[in-house]
Short mmCIF file of N, CA and C in Angstrom, two decimals:
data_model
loop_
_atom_site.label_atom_id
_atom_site.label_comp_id
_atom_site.label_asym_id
_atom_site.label_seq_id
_atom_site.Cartn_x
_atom_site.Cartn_y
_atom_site.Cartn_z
N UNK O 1 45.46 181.61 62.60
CA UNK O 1 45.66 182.98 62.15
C UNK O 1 46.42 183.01 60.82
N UNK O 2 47.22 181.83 60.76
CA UNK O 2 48.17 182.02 59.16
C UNK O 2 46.88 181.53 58.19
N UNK O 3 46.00 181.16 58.56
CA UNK O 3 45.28 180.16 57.61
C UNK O 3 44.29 181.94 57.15
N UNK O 4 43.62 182.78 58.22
CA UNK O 4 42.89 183.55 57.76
C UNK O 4 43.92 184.62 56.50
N UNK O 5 45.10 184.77 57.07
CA UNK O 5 46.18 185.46 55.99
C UNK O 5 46.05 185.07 54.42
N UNK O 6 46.23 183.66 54.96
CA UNK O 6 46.12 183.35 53.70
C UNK O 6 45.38 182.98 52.62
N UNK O 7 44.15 183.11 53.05
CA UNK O 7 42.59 182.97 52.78
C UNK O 7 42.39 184.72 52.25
N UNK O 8 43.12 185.80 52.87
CA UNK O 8 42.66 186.96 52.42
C UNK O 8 43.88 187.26 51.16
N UNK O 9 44.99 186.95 51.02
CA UNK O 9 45.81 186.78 50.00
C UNK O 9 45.65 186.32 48.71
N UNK O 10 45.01 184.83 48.70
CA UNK O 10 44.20 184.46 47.83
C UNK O 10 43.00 185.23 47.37
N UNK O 11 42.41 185.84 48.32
CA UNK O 11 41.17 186.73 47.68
C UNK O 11 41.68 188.20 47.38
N UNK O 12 42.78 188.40 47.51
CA UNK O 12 43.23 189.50 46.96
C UNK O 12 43.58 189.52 45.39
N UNK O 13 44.00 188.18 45.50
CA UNK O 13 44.87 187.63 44.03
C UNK O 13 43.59 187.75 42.88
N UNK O 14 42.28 186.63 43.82
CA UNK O 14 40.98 186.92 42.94
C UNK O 14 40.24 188.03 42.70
N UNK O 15 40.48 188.92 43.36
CA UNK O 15 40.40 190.22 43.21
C UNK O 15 40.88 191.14 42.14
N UNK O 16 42.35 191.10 42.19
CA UNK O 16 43.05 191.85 41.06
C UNK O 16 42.74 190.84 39.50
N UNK O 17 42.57 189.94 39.97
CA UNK O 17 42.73 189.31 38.71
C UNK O 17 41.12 189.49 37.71
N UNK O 18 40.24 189.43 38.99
CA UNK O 18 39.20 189.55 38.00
C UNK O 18 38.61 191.23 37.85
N UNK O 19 39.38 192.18 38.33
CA UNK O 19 39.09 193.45 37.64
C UNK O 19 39.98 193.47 36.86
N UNK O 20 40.87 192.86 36.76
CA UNK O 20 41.94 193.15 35.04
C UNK O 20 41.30 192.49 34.06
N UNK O 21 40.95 191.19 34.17
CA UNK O 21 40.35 190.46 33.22
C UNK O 21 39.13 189.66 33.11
N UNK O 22 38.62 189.61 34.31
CA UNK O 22 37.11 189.63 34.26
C UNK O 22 37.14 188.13 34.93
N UNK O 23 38.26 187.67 35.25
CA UNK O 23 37.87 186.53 35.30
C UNK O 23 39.12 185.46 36.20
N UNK O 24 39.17 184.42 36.71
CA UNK O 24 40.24 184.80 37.34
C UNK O 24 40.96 182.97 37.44
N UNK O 25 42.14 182.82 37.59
CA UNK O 25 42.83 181.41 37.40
C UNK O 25 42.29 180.14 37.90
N UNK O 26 42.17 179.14 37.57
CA UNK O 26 41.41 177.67 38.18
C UNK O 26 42.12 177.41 39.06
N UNK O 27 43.66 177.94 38.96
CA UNK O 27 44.57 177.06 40.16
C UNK O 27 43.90 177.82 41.77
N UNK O 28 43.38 179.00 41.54
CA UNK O 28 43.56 179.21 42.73
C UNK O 28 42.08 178.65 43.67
N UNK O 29 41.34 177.87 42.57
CA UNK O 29 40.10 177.60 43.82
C UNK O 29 40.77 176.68 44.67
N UNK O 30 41.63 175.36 44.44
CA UNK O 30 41.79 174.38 45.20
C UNK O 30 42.83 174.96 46.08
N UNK O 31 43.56 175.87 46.07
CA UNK O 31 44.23 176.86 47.26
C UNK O 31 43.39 177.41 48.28
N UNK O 32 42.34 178.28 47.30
CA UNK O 32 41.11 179.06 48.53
C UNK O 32 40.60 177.46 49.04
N UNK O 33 40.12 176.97 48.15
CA UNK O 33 39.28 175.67 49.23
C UNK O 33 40.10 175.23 50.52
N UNK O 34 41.36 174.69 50.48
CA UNK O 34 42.18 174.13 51.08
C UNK O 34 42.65 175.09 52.38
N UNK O 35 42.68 176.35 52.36
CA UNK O 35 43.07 177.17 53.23
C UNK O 35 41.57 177.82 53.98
N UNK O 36 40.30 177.71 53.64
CA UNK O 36 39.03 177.60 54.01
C UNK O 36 38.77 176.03 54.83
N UNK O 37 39.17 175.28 54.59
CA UNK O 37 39.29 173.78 55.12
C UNK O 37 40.04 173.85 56.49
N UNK O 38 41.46 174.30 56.26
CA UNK O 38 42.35 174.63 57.58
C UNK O 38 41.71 175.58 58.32
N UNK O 39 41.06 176.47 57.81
CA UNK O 39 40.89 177.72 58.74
C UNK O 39 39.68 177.40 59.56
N UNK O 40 38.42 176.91 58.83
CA UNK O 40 37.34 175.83 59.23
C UNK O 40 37.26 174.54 60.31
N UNK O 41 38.30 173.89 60.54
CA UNK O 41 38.83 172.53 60.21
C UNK O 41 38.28 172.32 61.74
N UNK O 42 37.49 172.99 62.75
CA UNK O 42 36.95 172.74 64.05
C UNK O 42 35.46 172.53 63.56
N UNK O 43 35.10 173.11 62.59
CA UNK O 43 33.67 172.73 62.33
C UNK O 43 33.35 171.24 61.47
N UNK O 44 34.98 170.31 61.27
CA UNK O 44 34.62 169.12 60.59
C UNK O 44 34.92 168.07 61.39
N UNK O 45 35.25 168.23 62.57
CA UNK O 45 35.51 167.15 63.84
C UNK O 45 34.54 166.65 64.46
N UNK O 46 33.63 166.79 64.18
CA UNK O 46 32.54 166.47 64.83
C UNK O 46 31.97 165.27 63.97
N UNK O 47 30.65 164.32 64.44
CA UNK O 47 30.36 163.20 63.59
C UNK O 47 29.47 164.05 62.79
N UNK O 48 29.12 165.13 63.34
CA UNK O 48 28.14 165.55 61.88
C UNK O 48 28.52 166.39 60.57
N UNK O 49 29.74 166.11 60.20
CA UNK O 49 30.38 166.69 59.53
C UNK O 49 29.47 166.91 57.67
N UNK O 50 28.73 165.70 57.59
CA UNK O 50 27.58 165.43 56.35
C UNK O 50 26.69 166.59 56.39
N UNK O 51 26.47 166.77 58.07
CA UNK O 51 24.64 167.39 58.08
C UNK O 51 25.44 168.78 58.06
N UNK O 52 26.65 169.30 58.43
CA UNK O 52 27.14 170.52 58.04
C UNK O 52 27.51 171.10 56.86
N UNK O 53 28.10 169.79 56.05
CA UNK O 53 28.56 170.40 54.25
C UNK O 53 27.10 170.84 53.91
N UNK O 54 25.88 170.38 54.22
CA UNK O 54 24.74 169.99 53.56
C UNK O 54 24.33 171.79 53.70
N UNK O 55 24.35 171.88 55.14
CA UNK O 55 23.90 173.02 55.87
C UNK O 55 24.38 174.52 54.87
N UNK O 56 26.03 174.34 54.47
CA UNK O 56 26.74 175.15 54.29
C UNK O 56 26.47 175.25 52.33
N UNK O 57 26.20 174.70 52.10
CA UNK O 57 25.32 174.70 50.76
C UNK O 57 24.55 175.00 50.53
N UNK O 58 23.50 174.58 51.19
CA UNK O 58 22.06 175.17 51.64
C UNK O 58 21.55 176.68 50.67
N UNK O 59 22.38 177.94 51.45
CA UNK O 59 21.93 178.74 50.74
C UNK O 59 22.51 179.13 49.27
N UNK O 60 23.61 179.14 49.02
CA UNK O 60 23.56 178.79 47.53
C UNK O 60 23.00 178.20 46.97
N UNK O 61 22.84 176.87 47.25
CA UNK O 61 21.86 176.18 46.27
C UNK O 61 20.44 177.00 45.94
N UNK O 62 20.12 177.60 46.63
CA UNK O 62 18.17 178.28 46.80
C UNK O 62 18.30 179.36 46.00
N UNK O 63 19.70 180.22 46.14
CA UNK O 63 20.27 181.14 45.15
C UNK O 63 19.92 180.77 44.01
N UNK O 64 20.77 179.68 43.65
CA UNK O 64 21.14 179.19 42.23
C UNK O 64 20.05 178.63 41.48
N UNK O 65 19.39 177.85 42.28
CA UNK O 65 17.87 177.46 42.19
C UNK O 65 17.32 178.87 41.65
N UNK O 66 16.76 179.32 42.39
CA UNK O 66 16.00 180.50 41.94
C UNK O 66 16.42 181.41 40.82
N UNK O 67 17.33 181.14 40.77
CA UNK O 67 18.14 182.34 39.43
C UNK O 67 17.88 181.45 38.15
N UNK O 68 18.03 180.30 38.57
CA UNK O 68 17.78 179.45 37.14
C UNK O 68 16.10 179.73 36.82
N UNK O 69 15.70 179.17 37.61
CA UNK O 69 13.68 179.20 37.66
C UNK O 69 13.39 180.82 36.91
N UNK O 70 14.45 181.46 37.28
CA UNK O 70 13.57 183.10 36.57
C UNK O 70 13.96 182.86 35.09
N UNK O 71 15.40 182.41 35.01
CA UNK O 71 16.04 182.63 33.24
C UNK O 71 14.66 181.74 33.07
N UNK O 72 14.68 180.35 33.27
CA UNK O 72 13.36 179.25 32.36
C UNK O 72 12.39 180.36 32.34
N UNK O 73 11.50 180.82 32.94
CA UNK O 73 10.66 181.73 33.20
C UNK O 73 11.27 182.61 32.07
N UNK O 74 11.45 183.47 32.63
CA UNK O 74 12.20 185.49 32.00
C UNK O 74 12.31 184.84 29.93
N UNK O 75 13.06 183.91 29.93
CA UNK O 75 13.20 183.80 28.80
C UNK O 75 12.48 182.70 28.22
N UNK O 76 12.14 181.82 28.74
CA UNK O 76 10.95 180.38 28.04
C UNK O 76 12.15 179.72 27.20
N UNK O 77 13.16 179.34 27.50
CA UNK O 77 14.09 178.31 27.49
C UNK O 77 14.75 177.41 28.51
N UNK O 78 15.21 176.83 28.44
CA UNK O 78 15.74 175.58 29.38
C UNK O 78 17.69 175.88 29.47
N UNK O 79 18.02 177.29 29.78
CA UNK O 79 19.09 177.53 29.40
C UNK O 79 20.21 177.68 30.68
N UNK O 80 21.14 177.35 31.33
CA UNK O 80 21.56 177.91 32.62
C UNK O 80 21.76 179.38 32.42
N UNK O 81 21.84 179.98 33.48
CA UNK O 81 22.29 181.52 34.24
C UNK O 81 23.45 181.52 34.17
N UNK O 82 24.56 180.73 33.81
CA UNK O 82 25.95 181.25 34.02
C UNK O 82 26.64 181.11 32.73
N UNK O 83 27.13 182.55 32.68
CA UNK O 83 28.11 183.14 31.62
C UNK O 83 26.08 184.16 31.04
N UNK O 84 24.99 184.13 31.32
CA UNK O 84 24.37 185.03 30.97
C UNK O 84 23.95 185.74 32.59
N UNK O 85 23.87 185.66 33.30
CA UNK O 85 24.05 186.90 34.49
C UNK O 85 24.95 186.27 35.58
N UNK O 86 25.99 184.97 35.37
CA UNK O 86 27.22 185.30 36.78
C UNK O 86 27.92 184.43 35.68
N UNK O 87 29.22 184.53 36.02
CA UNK O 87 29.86 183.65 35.26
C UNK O 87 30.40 182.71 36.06
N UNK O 88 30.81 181.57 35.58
CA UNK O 88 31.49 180.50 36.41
C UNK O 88 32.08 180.54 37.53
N UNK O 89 32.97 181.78 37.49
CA UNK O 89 33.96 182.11 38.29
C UNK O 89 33.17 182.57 39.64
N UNK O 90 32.15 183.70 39.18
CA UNK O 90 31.45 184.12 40.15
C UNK O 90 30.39 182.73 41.30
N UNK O 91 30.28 181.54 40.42
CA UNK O 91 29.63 180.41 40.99
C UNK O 91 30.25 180.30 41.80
N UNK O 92 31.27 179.71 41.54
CA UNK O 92 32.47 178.55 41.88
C UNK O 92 32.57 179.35 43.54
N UNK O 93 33.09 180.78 43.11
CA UNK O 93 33.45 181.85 44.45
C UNK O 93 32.06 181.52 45.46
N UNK O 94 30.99 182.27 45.28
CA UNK O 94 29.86 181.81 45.80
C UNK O 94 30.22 180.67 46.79
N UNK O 95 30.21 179.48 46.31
CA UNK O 95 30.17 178.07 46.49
C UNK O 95 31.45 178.23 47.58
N UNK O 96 32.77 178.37 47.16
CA UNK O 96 33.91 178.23 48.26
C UNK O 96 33.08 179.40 49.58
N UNK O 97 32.62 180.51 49.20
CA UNK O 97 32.81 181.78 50.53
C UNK O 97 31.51 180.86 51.45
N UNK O 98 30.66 180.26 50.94
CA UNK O 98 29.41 179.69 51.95
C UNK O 98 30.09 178.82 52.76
N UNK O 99 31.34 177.79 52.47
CA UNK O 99 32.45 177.44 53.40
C UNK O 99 32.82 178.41 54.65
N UNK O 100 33.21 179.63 53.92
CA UNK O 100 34.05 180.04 54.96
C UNK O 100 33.08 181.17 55.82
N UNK O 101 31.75 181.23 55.24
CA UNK O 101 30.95 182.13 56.59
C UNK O 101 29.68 181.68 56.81
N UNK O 102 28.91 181.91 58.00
CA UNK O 102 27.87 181.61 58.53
C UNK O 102 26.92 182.20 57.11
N UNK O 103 25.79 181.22 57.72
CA UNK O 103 24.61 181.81 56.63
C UNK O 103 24.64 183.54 56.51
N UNK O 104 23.90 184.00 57.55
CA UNK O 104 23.55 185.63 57.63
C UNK O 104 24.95 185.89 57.43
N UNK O 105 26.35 185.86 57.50
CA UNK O 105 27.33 186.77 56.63
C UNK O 105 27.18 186.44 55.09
N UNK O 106 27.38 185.21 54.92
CA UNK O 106 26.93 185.27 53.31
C UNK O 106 26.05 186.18 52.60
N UNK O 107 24.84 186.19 53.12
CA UNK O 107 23.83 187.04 53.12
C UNK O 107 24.26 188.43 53.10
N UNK O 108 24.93 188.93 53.88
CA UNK O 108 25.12 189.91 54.19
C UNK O 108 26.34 190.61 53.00
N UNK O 109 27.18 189.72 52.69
CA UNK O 109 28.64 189.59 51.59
C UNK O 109 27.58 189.61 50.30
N UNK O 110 26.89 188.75 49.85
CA UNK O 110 26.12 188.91 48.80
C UNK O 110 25.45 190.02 48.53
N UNK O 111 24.64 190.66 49.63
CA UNK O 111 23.80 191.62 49.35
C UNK O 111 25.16 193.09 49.20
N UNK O 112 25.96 192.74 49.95
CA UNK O 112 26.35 194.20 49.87
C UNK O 112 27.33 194.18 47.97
N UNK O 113 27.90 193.03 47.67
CA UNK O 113 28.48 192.76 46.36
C UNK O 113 27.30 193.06 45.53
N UNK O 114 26.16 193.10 45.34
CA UNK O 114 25.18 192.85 44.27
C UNK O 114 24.66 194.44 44.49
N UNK O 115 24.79 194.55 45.89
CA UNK O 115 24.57 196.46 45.57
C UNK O 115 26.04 197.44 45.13
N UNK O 116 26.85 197.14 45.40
CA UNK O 116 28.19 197.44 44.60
C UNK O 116 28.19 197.48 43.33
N UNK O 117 27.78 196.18 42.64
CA UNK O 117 28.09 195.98 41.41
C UNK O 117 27.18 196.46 40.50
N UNK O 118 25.76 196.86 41.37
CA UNK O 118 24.50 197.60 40.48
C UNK O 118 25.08 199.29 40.57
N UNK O 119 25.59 199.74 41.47
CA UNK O 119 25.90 201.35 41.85
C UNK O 119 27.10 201.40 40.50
N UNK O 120 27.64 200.23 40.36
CA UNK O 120 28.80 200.46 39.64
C UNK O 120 28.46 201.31 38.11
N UNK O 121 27.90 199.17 37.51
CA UNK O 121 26.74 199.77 36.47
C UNK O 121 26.22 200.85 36.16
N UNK O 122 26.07 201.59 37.01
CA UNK O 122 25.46 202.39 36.27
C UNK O 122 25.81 204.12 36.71
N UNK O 123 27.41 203.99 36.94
CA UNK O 123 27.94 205.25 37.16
C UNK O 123 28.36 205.83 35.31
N UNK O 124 27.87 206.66 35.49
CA UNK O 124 28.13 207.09 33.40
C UNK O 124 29.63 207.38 33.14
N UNK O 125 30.39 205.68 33.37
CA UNK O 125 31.41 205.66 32.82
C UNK O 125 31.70 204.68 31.35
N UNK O 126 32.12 204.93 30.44
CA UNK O 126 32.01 204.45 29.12
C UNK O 126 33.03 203.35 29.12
N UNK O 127 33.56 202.98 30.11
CA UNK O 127 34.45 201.74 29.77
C UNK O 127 34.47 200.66 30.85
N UNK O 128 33.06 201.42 31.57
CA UNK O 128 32.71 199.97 31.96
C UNK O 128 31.62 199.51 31.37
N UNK O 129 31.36 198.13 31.39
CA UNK O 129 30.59 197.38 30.24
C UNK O 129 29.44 196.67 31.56
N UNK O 130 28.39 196.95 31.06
CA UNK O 130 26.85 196.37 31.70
C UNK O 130 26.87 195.22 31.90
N UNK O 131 27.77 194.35 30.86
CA UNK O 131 27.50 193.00 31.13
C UNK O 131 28.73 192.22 31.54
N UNK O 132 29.97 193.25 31.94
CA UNK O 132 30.83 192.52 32.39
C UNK O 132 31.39 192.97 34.09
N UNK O 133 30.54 193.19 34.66
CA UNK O 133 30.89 193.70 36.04
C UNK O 133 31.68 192.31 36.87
N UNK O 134 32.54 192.98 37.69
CA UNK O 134 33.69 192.08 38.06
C UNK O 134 32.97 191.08 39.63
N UNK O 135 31.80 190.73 39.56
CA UNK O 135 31.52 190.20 40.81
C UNK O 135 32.35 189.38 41.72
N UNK O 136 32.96 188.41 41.28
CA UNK O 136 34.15 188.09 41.82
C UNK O 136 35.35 188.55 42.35
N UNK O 137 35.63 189.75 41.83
CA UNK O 137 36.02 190.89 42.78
C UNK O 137 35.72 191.71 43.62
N UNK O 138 34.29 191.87 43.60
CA UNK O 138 33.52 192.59 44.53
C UNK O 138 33.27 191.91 45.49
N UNK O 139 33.15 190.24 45.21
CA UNK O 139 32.63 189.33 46.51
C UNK O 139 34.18 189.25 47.34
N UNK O 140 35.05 189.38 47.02
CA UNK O 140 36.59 188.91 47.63
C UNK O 140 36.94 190.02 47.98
N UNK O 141 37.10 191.29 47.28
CA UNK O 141 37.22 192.43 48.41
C UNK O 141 36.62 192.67 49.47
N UNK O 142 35.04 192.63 49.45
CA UNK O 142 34.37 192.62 50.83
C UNK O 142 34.60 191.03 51.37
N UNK O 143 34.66 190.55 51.06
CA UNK O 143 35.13 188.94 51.96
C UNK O 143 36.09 189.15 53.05
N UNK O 144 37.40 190.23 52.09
CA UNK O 144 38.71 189.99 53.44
C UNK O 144 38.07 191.13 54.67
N UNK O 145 37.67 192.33 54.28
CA UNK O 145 37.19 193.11 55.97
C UNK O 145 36.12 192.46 56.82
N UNK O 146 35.57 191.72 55.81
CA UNK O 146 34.41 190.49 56.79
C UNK O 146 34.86 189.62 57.39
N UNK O 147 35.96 188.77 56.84
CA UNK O 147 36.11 187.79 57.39
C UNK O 147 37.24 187.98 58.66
N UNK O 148 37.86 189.31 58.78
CA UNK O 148 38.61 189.73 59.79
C UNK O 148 37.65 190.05 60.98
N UNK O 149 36.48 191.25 60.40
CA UNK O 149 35.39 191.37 61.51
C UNK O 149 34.68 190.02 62.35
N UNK O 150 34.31 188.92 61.64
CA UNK O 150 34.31 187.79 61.70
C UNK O 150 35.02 187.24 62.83
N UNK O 151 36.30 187.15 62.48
CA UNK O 151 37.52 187.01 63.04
C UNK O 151 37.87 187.27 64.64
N UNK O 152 38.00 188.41 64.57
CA UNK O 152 37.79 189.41 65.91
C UNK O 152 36.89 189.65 66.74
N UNK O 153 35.59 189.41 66.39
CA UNK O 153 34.10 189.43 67.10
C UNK O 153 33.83 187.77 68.03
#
């Protein structure tokens, strides 16, 4: 229970930090990782601990895959997708939260962040910017009421 605290603390931190500045500190992935590890740490006791990292990657990778395949496509260059529709930060996050939830919540955390951040876009406010929406804040705010529902269920 201290480990989920502190797993939603950290995503609070990534939260504020990346609606102030879009973007948010390196120190704190190896904190979120490490407190995702403890909080996890029954799903790595087992001998199949390989065929689970693999598992828990899985759908990001098909994500990331596919997002790249459209830029080659969409634009007819050989260019990555990040820093032109997610930025690093938003990867990296991605990558730690598939740790800390089943496939279909990921799914479920993604879809509802990517409809957030499109409703946002495009409320006719002049100082928010089209191309800098805070996804990394949107994925970590809905992360902590999920991962409590999660939690409790």
């Amino acid at each position: 229970m201290i480990s989920l605290f502190a797993i939603s603390i950290v995503l609070v931190i990534v939260a504020i930090q990346d609606f102030r500045t879009r973007s948010f500190s390196i120190m704190v992935v190896p904190v979120l990782l490490l407190c995702i590890l403890i909080y996890n740490a029954h799903l790595f006791t087992s001998t199949l601990v390989f065929q689970e990292v693999l598992f828990r990657l899985l759908l990001p990778s098909i994500l990331f895959l596919t997002l790249q395949i459209y830029y080659i496509v969409r634009f007819k260059q050989f260019k990555s997708f990040v820093d032109r529709a997610m930025g690093l930060g938003d990867v990296v996050l991605i990558l730690l939260l598939s740790f800390l939830f089943e496939s279909y919540l990921l799914i479920i955390l993604l879809g509802s962040a990517s409809l957030l951040g499109v409703a946002v876009a495009h409320l006719p406010i002049k100082s928010i910017s089209k191309k800098e929406i805070p996804f990394a804040g949107f994925l970590s705010a809905l992360a902590i009421p999920l991962l409590f529902y999660h939690h409790l269920s």
